[in-house]
Each structure stands twice: as structure tokens, then as C-alpha cells.
Short mmCIF file of C-alpha atoms and ligand atoms in Angstrom, two decimals:
data_model
loop_
_atom_site.label_atom_id
_atom_site.label_comp_id
_atom_site.label_asym_id
_atom_site.label_seq_id
_atom_site.Cartn_x
_atom_site.Cartn_y
_atom_site.Cartn_z
CA MET A 1052 89.15 43.97 -0.89
CA GLY A 1053 86.07 42.72 -2.65
CA GLN A 1054 82.29 43.00 -2.82
CA TRP A 1055 79.22 40.96 -3.39
CA ILE A 1056 77.31 41.70 -6.59
CA ALA A 1057 74.05 40.07 -7.79
CA GLY A 1058 72.80 39.25 -11.22
CA ASP A 1059 71.03 36.93 -13.64
CA ILE A 1060 72.47 35.30 -16.76
CA HIS A 1061 69.35 33.68 -18.22
CA THR A 1062 66.95 36.25 -19.64
CA HIS A 1063 65.07 36.69 -22.90
CA SER A 1064 64.35 39.98 -24.76
CA ASP A 1065 62.01 40.66 -27.62
CA CYS A 1066 64.88 39.59 -29.95
CA CYS A 1067 63.27 36.15 -29.30
CA GLU A 1068 59.88 35.28 -30.71
CA ASP A 1069 58.62 34.47 -27.11
CA GLY A 1070 60.34 37.39 -25.35
CA THR A 1071 58.41 40.58 -24.60
CA LEU A 1072 60.76 43.50 -23.79
CA PRO A 1073 63.43 45.30 -25.74
CA VAL A 1074 66.93 44.80 -24.32
CA ALA A 1075 67.13 48.32 -22.94
CA GLU A 1076 63.83 48.02 -21.13
CA LEU A 1077 64.79 44.62 -19.72
CA VAL A 1078 67.98 46.14 -18.34
CA GLU A 1079 65.99 49.05 -16.89
CA GLN A 1080 63.49 46.74 -15.17
CA SER A 1081 66.37 44.67 -13.71
CA LEU A 1082 68.22 47.65 -12.18
CA PRO A 1083 66.56 47.35 -8.72
CA TYR A 1084 67.77 43.70 -8.53
CA CYS A 1085 70.82 43.14 -10.73
CA ASP A 1086 74.33 44.54 -10.99
CA PHE A 1087 74.97 42.54 -14.20
CA LEU A 1088 72.93 40.57 -16.72
CA ALA A 1089 73.23 38.27 -19.65
CA ILE A 1090 70.77 38.33 -22.51
CA SER A 1091 70.34 34.80 -23.74
CA GLY A 1092 68.08 34.69 -26.76
CA HIS A 1093 66.91 31.32 -28.20
CA ALA A 1094 69.61 30.51 -30.72
CA ARG A 1095 67.67 29.33 -33.78
CA ASN A 1096 69.24 27.82 -36.82
CA SER A 1097 70.56 30.79 -38.82
CA ASP A 1098 73.62 31.87 -40.73
CA ASN A 1099 74.14 35.05 -38.76
CA TRP A 1100 72.49 34.29 -35.43
CA GLY A 1101 72.42 37.04 -32.84
CA GLU A 1102 72.76 40.09 -35.07
CA HIS A 1103 69.63 41.81 -33.78
CA GLN A 1104 70.21 41.02 -30.11
CA TYR A 1105 73.92 42.00 -30.38
CA ARG A 1106 73.10 45.43 -31.79
CA ALA A 1107 70.54 46.02 -29.05
CA ILE A 1108 73.15 44.99 -26.42
CA LEU A 1109 75.80 47.32 -27.83
CA ASP A 1110 73.34 50.23 -27.49
CA ALA A 1111 72.29 49.14 -24.00
CA ARG A 1112 75.94 49.05 -22.92
CA LYS A 1113 76.24 52.70 -23.90
CA GLN A 1114 73.00 53.57 -22.04
CA PHE A 1115 74.00 51.61 -18.94
CA PRO A 1116 77.78 51.75 -18.76
CA ASP A 1117 77.92 50.51 -15.21
CA ILE A 1118 76.02 47.23 -15.82
CA PRO A 1119 77.94 44.43 -17.54
CA ILE A 1120 75.53 43.00 -20.14
CA PHE A 1121 76.74 39.66 -21.68
CA HIS A 1122 75.66 38.61 -25.19
CA THR A 1123 74.84 34.98 -25.21
CA GLY A 1124 72.42 32.49 -26.73
CA GLU A 1125 70.42 29.59 -25.46
CA LEU A 1126 71.87 26.92 -27.71
CA GLU A 1127 70.19 23.72 -28.91
CA PHE A 1128 73.07 21.51 -27.73
CA PRO A 1129 73.71 18.21 -29.57
CA ILE A 1130 72.36 16.25 -26.60
CA GLU A 1131 68.85 17.36 -25.65
CA ARG A 1132 69.53 20.34 -23.50
CA HIS A 1133 69.70 24.09 -23.61
CA VAL A 1134 73.19 25.41 -22.85
CA MET A 1135 74.74 28.90 -22.87
CA ILE A 1136 78.31 29.90 -23.38
CA LEU A 1137 79.44 33.17 -21.79
CA THR A 1138 82.64 35.02 -22.71
CA GLN A 1139 83.87 38.58 -22.51
CA PRO A 1140 83.10 41.26 -25.07
CA GLU A 1141 86.78 41.38 -26.25
CA ASN A 1142 86.83 37.63 -26.84
CA ARG A 1143 84.95 37.71 -30.18
CA GLU A 1144 81.64 37.43 -28.38
CA PHE A 1145 79.43 37.80 -31.44
CA GLU A 1146 81.40 35.37 -33.58
CA LEU A 1147 81.34 32.70 -30.83
CA GLN A 1148 77.51 32.61 -30.72
CA ARG A 1149 77.16 32.82 -34.43
CA GLU A 1150 79.57 29.96 -35.13
CA LEU A 1151 78.03 27.63 -32.51
CA VAL A 1152 74.56 28.08 -34.01
CA ARG A 1153 75.93 27.54 -37.46
CA ARG A 1154 77.88 24.40 -36.65
CA PHE A 1155 76.29 22.67 -33.69
CA ASP A 1156 72.50 23.07 -33.82
CA ARG A 1157 70.72 19.87 -32.75
CA ARG A 1158 67.60 21.03 -34.59
CA ALA A 1159 69.63 21.14 -37.76
CA GLY A 1160 70.64 17.45 -37.24
CA VAL A 1161 73.90 17.81 -35.32
CA ALA A 1162 73.01 15.33 -32.57
CA GLY A 1163 74.61 12.96 -30.08
CA ILE A 1164 77.22 13.06 -27.32
CA GLU A 1165 80.19 12.85 -29.71
CA ARG A 1166 79.01 15.99 -31.50
CA ALA A 1167 78.52 17.63 -28.11
CA GLU A 1168 82.10 16.82 -27.27
CA ASP A 1169 83.19 18.25 -30.70
CA GLU A 1170 81.44 21.42 -29.75
CA MET A 1171 83.27 21.69 -26.40
CA ARG A 1172 86.63 21.17 -28.20
CA PHE A 1173 85.70 23.71 -30.78
CA ILE A 1174 85.01 26.35 -28.11
CA GLU A 1175 88.09 25.55 -26.02
CA GLU A 1176 90.39 25.68 -29.07
CA GLY A 1177 88.94 28.86 -30.52
CA TRP A 1178 88.02 30.85 -27.40
CA GLY A 1179 90.18 29.34 -24.69
CA LEU A 1180 88.98 29.23 -21.09
CA ASP A 1181 88.01 32.86 -21.02
CA ALA A 1182 84.53 31.39 -21.24
CA PHE A 1183 82.27 28.93 -19.45
CA MET A 1184 79.32 26.74 -20.25
CA VAL A 1185 76.08 26.86 -18.35
CA PHE A 1186 73.86 23.81 -18.44
CA ASN A 1187 70.30 25.00 -18.29
CA HIS A 1188 67.34 23.35 -16.53
CA PRO A 1189 69.01 19.90 -16.21
CA ASN A 1190 65.93 17.96 -15.27
CA ALA A 1191 63.95 19.03 -18.32
CA PRO A 1192 64.55 16.44 -19.57
CA VAL A 1193 66.93 14.48 -17.29
CA VAL A 1194 70.44 14.19 -18.79
CA ALA A 1195 72.05 10.75 -18.50
CA PHE A 1196 74.79 10.75 -15.89
CA GLU A 1197 77.14 9.17 -18.32
CA HIS A 1198 76.71 12.23 -20.55
CA LEU A 1199 77.27 14.62 -17.74
CA GLU A 1200 80.43 12.71 -16.82
CA ARG A 1201 81.85 13.02 -20.34
CA LEU A 1202 81.06 16.69 -20.60
CA ALA A 1203 82.56 17.40 -17.16
CA ARG A 1204 85.96 16.32 -18.52
CA PHE A 1205 86.08 19.67 -20.28
CA GLU A 1206 87.22 22.70 -18.32
CA LEU A 1207 84.60 24.70 -20.15
CA PHE A 1208 81.80 22.80 -18.33
CA LYS A 1209 81.52 24.87 -15.16
CA VAL A 1210 77.97 25.75 -14.13
CA ILE A 1211 74.69 23.82 -13.85
CA ALA A 1212 71.38 25.51 -13.27
CA CYS A 1213 69.49 24.41 -10.20
CA ILE A 1214 66.56 26.74 -10.32
CA ASP A 1215 65.02 28.40 -13.35
CA ARG A 1216 61.72 29.38 -14.80
CA GLY A 1217 60.08 30.37 -11.49
CA GLU A 1218 60.16 27.66 -8.93
CA ARG A 1219 61.37 24.76 -11.08
CA ARG A 1220 64.12 22.96 -9.13
CA ALA A 1221 66.46 20.51 -10.75
CA GLU A 1222 66.76 17.38 -8.59
CA GLN A 1223 69.97 16.42 -10.37
CA VAL A 1224 71.54 19.39 -8.63
CA TRP A 1225 69.44 19.88 -5.57
CA ASP A 1226 69.47 16.34 -4.13
CA VAL A 1227 72.10 15.26 -1.68
CA GLY A 1228 74.10 12.43 -3.32
CA GLY A 1229 72.60 13.34 -6.68
CA ASP A 1230 74.40 13.78 -10.00
CA TRP A 1231 76.06 17.05 -9.01
CA ASP A 1232 77.58 15.42 -5.86
CA ARG A 1233 78.71 12.42 -8.01
CA LEU A 1234 80.61 14.79 -10.30
CA LEU A 1235 82.21 16.63 -7.42
CA MET A 1236 83.29 13.29 -5.93
CA GLN A 1237 85.05 12.60 -9.18
CA GLY A 1238 87.05 15.74 -8.52
CA ARG A 1239 85.22 17.93 -11.03
CA ARG A 1240 84.93 21.57 -10.02
CA ILE A 1241 81.44 22.33 -11.13
CA PHE A 1242 79.13 24.93 -9.62
CA ALA A 1243 75.41 25.60 -9.40
CA ARG A 1244 73.43 28.71 -10.16
CA PHE A 1245 69.84 30.01 -10.19
CA GLY A 1246 68.26 32.08 -12.99
CA SER A 1247 64.93 33.62 -13.95
CA ASP A 1248 64.68 32.51 -17.59
CA PHE A 1249 62.65 35.74 -17.86
CA HIS A 1250 60.27 35.98 -20.87
CA ALA A 1251 57.25 38.00 -19.62
CA HIS A 1252 56.50 39.49 -16.21
CA PHE A 1253 53.44 38.64 -14.09
CA SER A 1254 52.36 42.29 -14.35
CA ALA A 1255 52.17 41.90 -18.10
CA GLY A 1256 50.23 38.67 -18.08
CA GLY A 1257 53.31 36.45 -18.09
CA HIS A 1258 54.51 34.03 -15.43
CA ASP A 1259 58.08 35.20 -14.81
CA TYR A 1260 59.73 37.39 -12.19
CA TRP A 1261 62.05 40.17 -13.24
CA PRO A 1262 65.65 39.16 -13.53
CA GLY A 1263 66.95 39.07 -9.90
CA GLU A 1264 63.57 39.70 -8.36
CA PHE A 1265 62.94 36.05 -7.28
CA VAL A 1266 66.37 34.31 -7.68
CA GLN A 1267 69.82 35.76 -7.32
CA ASP A 1268 73.38 34.74 -8.19
CA HIS A 1269 75.73 36.58 -5.70
CA LEU A 1270 79.28 36.79 -6.93
CA TRP A 1271 82.35 37.75 -4.92
CA VAL A 1272 84.35 40.22 -7.10
CA GLU A 1273 86.95 42.91 -6.91
CA ASN A 1274 85.10 45.00 -9.53
CA ASN A 1275 81.72 44.69 -11.27
CA SER A 1276 83.49 43.83 -14.53
CA TYR A 1277 83.07 41.20 -17.23
CA GLN A 1278 86.45 39.72 -16.26
CA ASP A 1279 85.66 39.37 -12.57
CA ILE A 1280 82.16 37.98 -13.25
CA LEU A 1281 83.62 35.33 -15.50
CA SER A 1282 86.23 34.29 -12.97
CA ALA A 1283 83.70 34.16 -10.12
CA TYR A 1284 81.48 31.78 -12.16
CA ARG A 1285 84.53 29.80 -13.27
CA ASN A 1286 85.97 29.48 -9.74
CA GLY A 1287 82.79 28.98 -7.80
CA GLY A 1288 83.12 32.29 -6.00
CA PHE A 1289 79.35 32.64 -5.68
CA TYR A 1290 76.23 31.53 -3.90
CA CYS A 1291 72.55 31.54 -5.00
CA THR A 1292 69.34 32.52 -3.26
CA VAL A 1293 65.65 32.74 -3.66
CA ASP A 1294 64.35 35.93 -2.18
CA ASN A 1295 67.76 36.86 -0.82
CA MET A 1296 67.13 34.36 1.92
CA ILE A 1297 70.77 34.54 3.18
CA SER A 1298 73.66 37.04 2.72
CA ASP A 1299 77.36 37.52 3.35
CA PRO A 1300 78.46 33.89 3.64
CA VAL A 1301 81.91 33.07 4.93
CA PHE A 1302 82.86 29.46 4.21
CA GLU A 1303 86.35 28.06 4.87
CA SER A 1304 88.08 24.83 5.61
CA ARG A 1305 91.53 24.23 7.05
CA PRO A 1306 93.39 20.97 7.72
CA ALA A 1307 92.82 19.93 11.38
CA ALA A 1308 95.60 18.63 13.60
CA ASP A 1309 94.19 15.14 12.90
CA SER A 1310 94.91 14.68 9.19
CA ARG A 1311 91.57 12.81 8.70
CA ARG A 1312 89.66 15.90 9.71
CA SER A 1313 89.08 19.50 8.66
CA GLU A 1314 88.27 22.65 10.59
CA LEU A 1315 85.16 23.99 8.96
CA ARG A 1316 83.81 27.48 9.42
CA LEU A 1317 80.49 28.60 7.99
CA GLU A 1318 78.79 31.94 8.77
CA PHE A 1319 76.04 33.94 7.14
CA GLN A 1320 73.05 36.15 7.82
CA ILE A 1321 69.63 34.53 7.59
CA HIS A 1322 66.81 36.78 6.44
CA LEU A 1323 63.87 34.36 6.33
CA PRO A 1324 63.00 31.67 8.91
CA VAL A 1325 64.79 28.47 7.97
CA ASP A 1326 63.20 25.06 7.64
CA HIS A 1327 66.53 23.23 7.25
CA ILE A 1328 70.22 23.67 6.33
CA ASP A 1329 72.51 20.86 5.27
CA ILE A 1330 76.27 20.87 5.07
CA VAL A 1331 77.09 18.31 2.39
CA SER A 1332 80.43 16.56 1.86
CA ASP A 1333 81.25 13.72 -0.46
CA GLY A 1334 77.69 13.00 -1.34
CA ARG A 1335 76.12 13.04 2.06
CA ALA A 1336 74.89 15.49 4.68
CA ILE A 1337 77.43 15.70 7.47
CA ARG A 1338 75.50 18.34 9.58
CA SER A 1339 71.86 19.35 9.41
CA PHE A 1340 70.09 22.13 11.22
CA THR A 1341 66.31 22.65 11.41
CA ASP A 1342 64.08 25.50 12.43
CA VAL A 1343 66.80 28.15 12.44
CA PRO A 1344 65.60 31.75 13.22
CA VAL A 1345 66.42 34.93 11.34
CA GLY A 1346 69.76 36.38 12.37
CA ALA A 1347 73.42 35.37 12.37
CA PHE A 1348 74.21 31.71 11.65
CA ARG A 1349 77.54 30.48 12.91
CA PHE A 1350 79.06 27.02 12.67
CA SER A 1351 82.66 26.13 13.46
CA GLU A 1352 83.74 22.51 14.14
CA THR A 1353 86.15 19.84 13.06
CA VAL A 1354 84.49 17.46 10.70
CA PRO A 1355 85.62 14.39 8.73
CA ARG A 1356 87.87 15.45 5.92
CA GLY A 1357 86.12 15.24 2.58
CA LEU A 1358 87.03 16.26 -0.92
CA TYR A 1359 84.61 19.16 -0.73
CA TYR A 1360 81.94 20.79 1.38
CA ARG A 1361 78.86 22.61 0.16
CA VAL A 1362 75.70 24.00 1.74
CA ARG A 1363 72.06 23.99 0.85
CA GLY A 1364 69.05 25.27 2.74
CA ALA A 1365 65.39 25.90 2.53
CA ALA A 1366 63.07 28.41 4.23
CA LYS A 1367 59.63 27.92 5.66
CA PRO A 1368 57.00 28.19 2.92
CA ARG A 1369 55.73 31.68 2.28
CA PRO A 1370 53.00 33.20 0.17
CA ARG A 1371 53.72 33.98 -3.50
CA LYS A 1372 54.26 37.64 -4.35
CA TYR A 1373 52.03 37.24 -7.42
CA GLY A 1374 49.25 34.75 -7.51
CA GLU A 1375 47.93 32.08 -5.13
CA GLY A 1376 49.56 29.63 -2.73
CA ALA A 1377 52.90 29.24 -1.14
CA TYR A 1378 56.37 28.28 -2.22
CA GLN A 1379 59.67 27.45 -0.45
CA PRO A 1380 62.66 29.71 -0.94
CA VAL A 1381 66.03 27.89 -1.04
CA PHE A 1382 69.72 28.72 -1.24
CA LEU A 1383 72.99 27.03 -2.19
CA VAL A 1384 76.54 27.95 -1.22
CA ASN A 1385 78.93 26.54 -3.81
CA PRO A 1386 81.50 23.97 -2.86
CA ILE A 1387 84.90 24.63 -1.26
CA PHE A 1388 87.63 22.06 -1.76
CA THR A 1389 90.17 20.69 0.62
CA ASP A 1390 93.13 20.48 -1.74
ZN1 LIG B 1564 65.68 26.84 -22.17
ZN1 LIG B 1565 65.45 30.35 -21.66
#
């Protein structure tokens, strides 16, 4: 048995100087959209980073016992990038964030790819693989592929953000044959996620959606528990949507009678008219579908055997819920592998 749950692991509370809501209120506002959350305050150079946020999270966990709430920080990684490390409460969650800020803050002068690798080793040695790294907004600025490659050698490096801060889409992850595909072709099992990067909601003069209101990570879990959420992110047992544009995906591959081919099966429910869907394997689109109506989508065929298959899609543009103009909802189904 299992179930789909939805959530957001990139959100800011008023424990950050640019956040607006207390942790408990942020959780409250997320309840219509999220089964779990992570609070990811900006980790600023400090000797005891996270104290304030952590205390607020401990209180919120008592108030909302059914909602896993991860304590994490948006770290200034030694190469120019925001990253987050998520672990379980029992795995010294407070100490992890505090030590990373203390030892590996780029703004305090700890810079360069070697220091970044030191940080990965430090985490893997001290906290094991009951944790994973999220690489935030990868195209702001673009990370050199050579750096991504070196980081991807660590098992900790698991998740790259594709969408965050409203409609910002990272081409390094979205593009067919882009950097994410190149890593997958090297055999790295890395997955993509969407997140809100919530700071302040439109209704309060900000320009962010509530966590889960616009983008959703959908995880396949046994229980809505910290453990199951971590393993779903680590194993790629999740898909991501804007506006819940699809649901209930089934995605499987089996060896075909001809060993150079795979039997691929892909099914899901479409909730918004689709502009295009691509099935991607080994860095190229092997099947594309355009103008697909709302309803059940079913694909089952033998296709050339690849290392992996993944799916991406985009809806027809639709009006923004807040403000002017139109935008294009998208979705990603994370890769499945053939060995
Ligand atoms: Zn950031
Ligand atoms: Zn952020």
C-alpha cells in the first residue's frame, strides 16, 4: 500500500529578515495545499545559527502533529549557490545546520569547489545518508557543469530545483539534453523538484504563492513520516507539478523480448489542457505528444532501451491567479532506470 502526499521544502518564515510569517502561521496557511513542509531560513554567518527557527519549529510540531516540518537552512555553499540539507529530527537536525553555517559559509570566505567537496564529505561522515542535498535555483547564476559533475559523485547530492520563486524555471534542469540529462547519462541518480521559495504572499503585498499553492512536489510514501519523505526524495519516488496539472502517474519499464528495447508504460490523469509532453531518454526526446486534452493519458510501447526514462510536459498558457498576464504550468515525472 502507499499514498501520494504533497508538500514544499523551500519556504521562509519571519525567522529570516526577509520573511513575513511566524512558523506556526506559515504552516497554518499551507494546510490546504501541503502534507509536509520544510522551513528553510537564510543561513547567515553565526555561531549558533537556527536557534530561533528551531524553537519555533519544535512548537509548531506540537501544534500540528500530523504535518512533518523539517528544520533546514538555505546555506551559502562554497560555490555560488544556495543549497539545503534535509535530515530527520532524530539525526541531530539542529547541530547539522549549525555546524554547516559555522564551517562552510561562503560569505565568511570558505569558497571554491574543493571546499564544497569538503562540506559534502563532512556531512556524509557525520550524518550518513539519512540526509540529502537540494541544489536551489540552479540557473541563478548558472553552475559550471564541471562543478555539478564533481558534486554528483557524492551520494548526498540528490535533488536539483527546477522551478522556484514563482515561475522561474531552471534551464539546466528543464531542457532536454541539458545538464540534468548529462548527469543522468553518467549514471547519476539525481532528481528534480519544484518549490515556492515563499517569503511574502500576494495578498500581503508580496510576490509569492503559499507553499503548495502554485507548485507541488508529490511523493509516493507508505506514511506521511519524516523517514518516508526522505526516502522518496532520495529514491526519486516523486513527481512535480504547477497547478496540480497531472496526478496519479504510473511509470514503469521492463526489458522487452529484444534486449535492445524496453517495454515502457506511462499513465496519468491530465487536469489542464496540454501543450506538449515529452518522454526523454538518454538526453533526447524519444516520444512527444502535442495538444492532449484533459482526461486519462495512456502510453504503452516498446522503445529503444536507454539508461533511464523521464517525462516533462507543459500546459496551454492560462491567466495568473494574482496579477496580470498568463503563464504556462509545467510538470516533471522523475526518471526511472533500466538497471
Ligand atoms: Zn535562495
Ligand atoms: Zn529561499
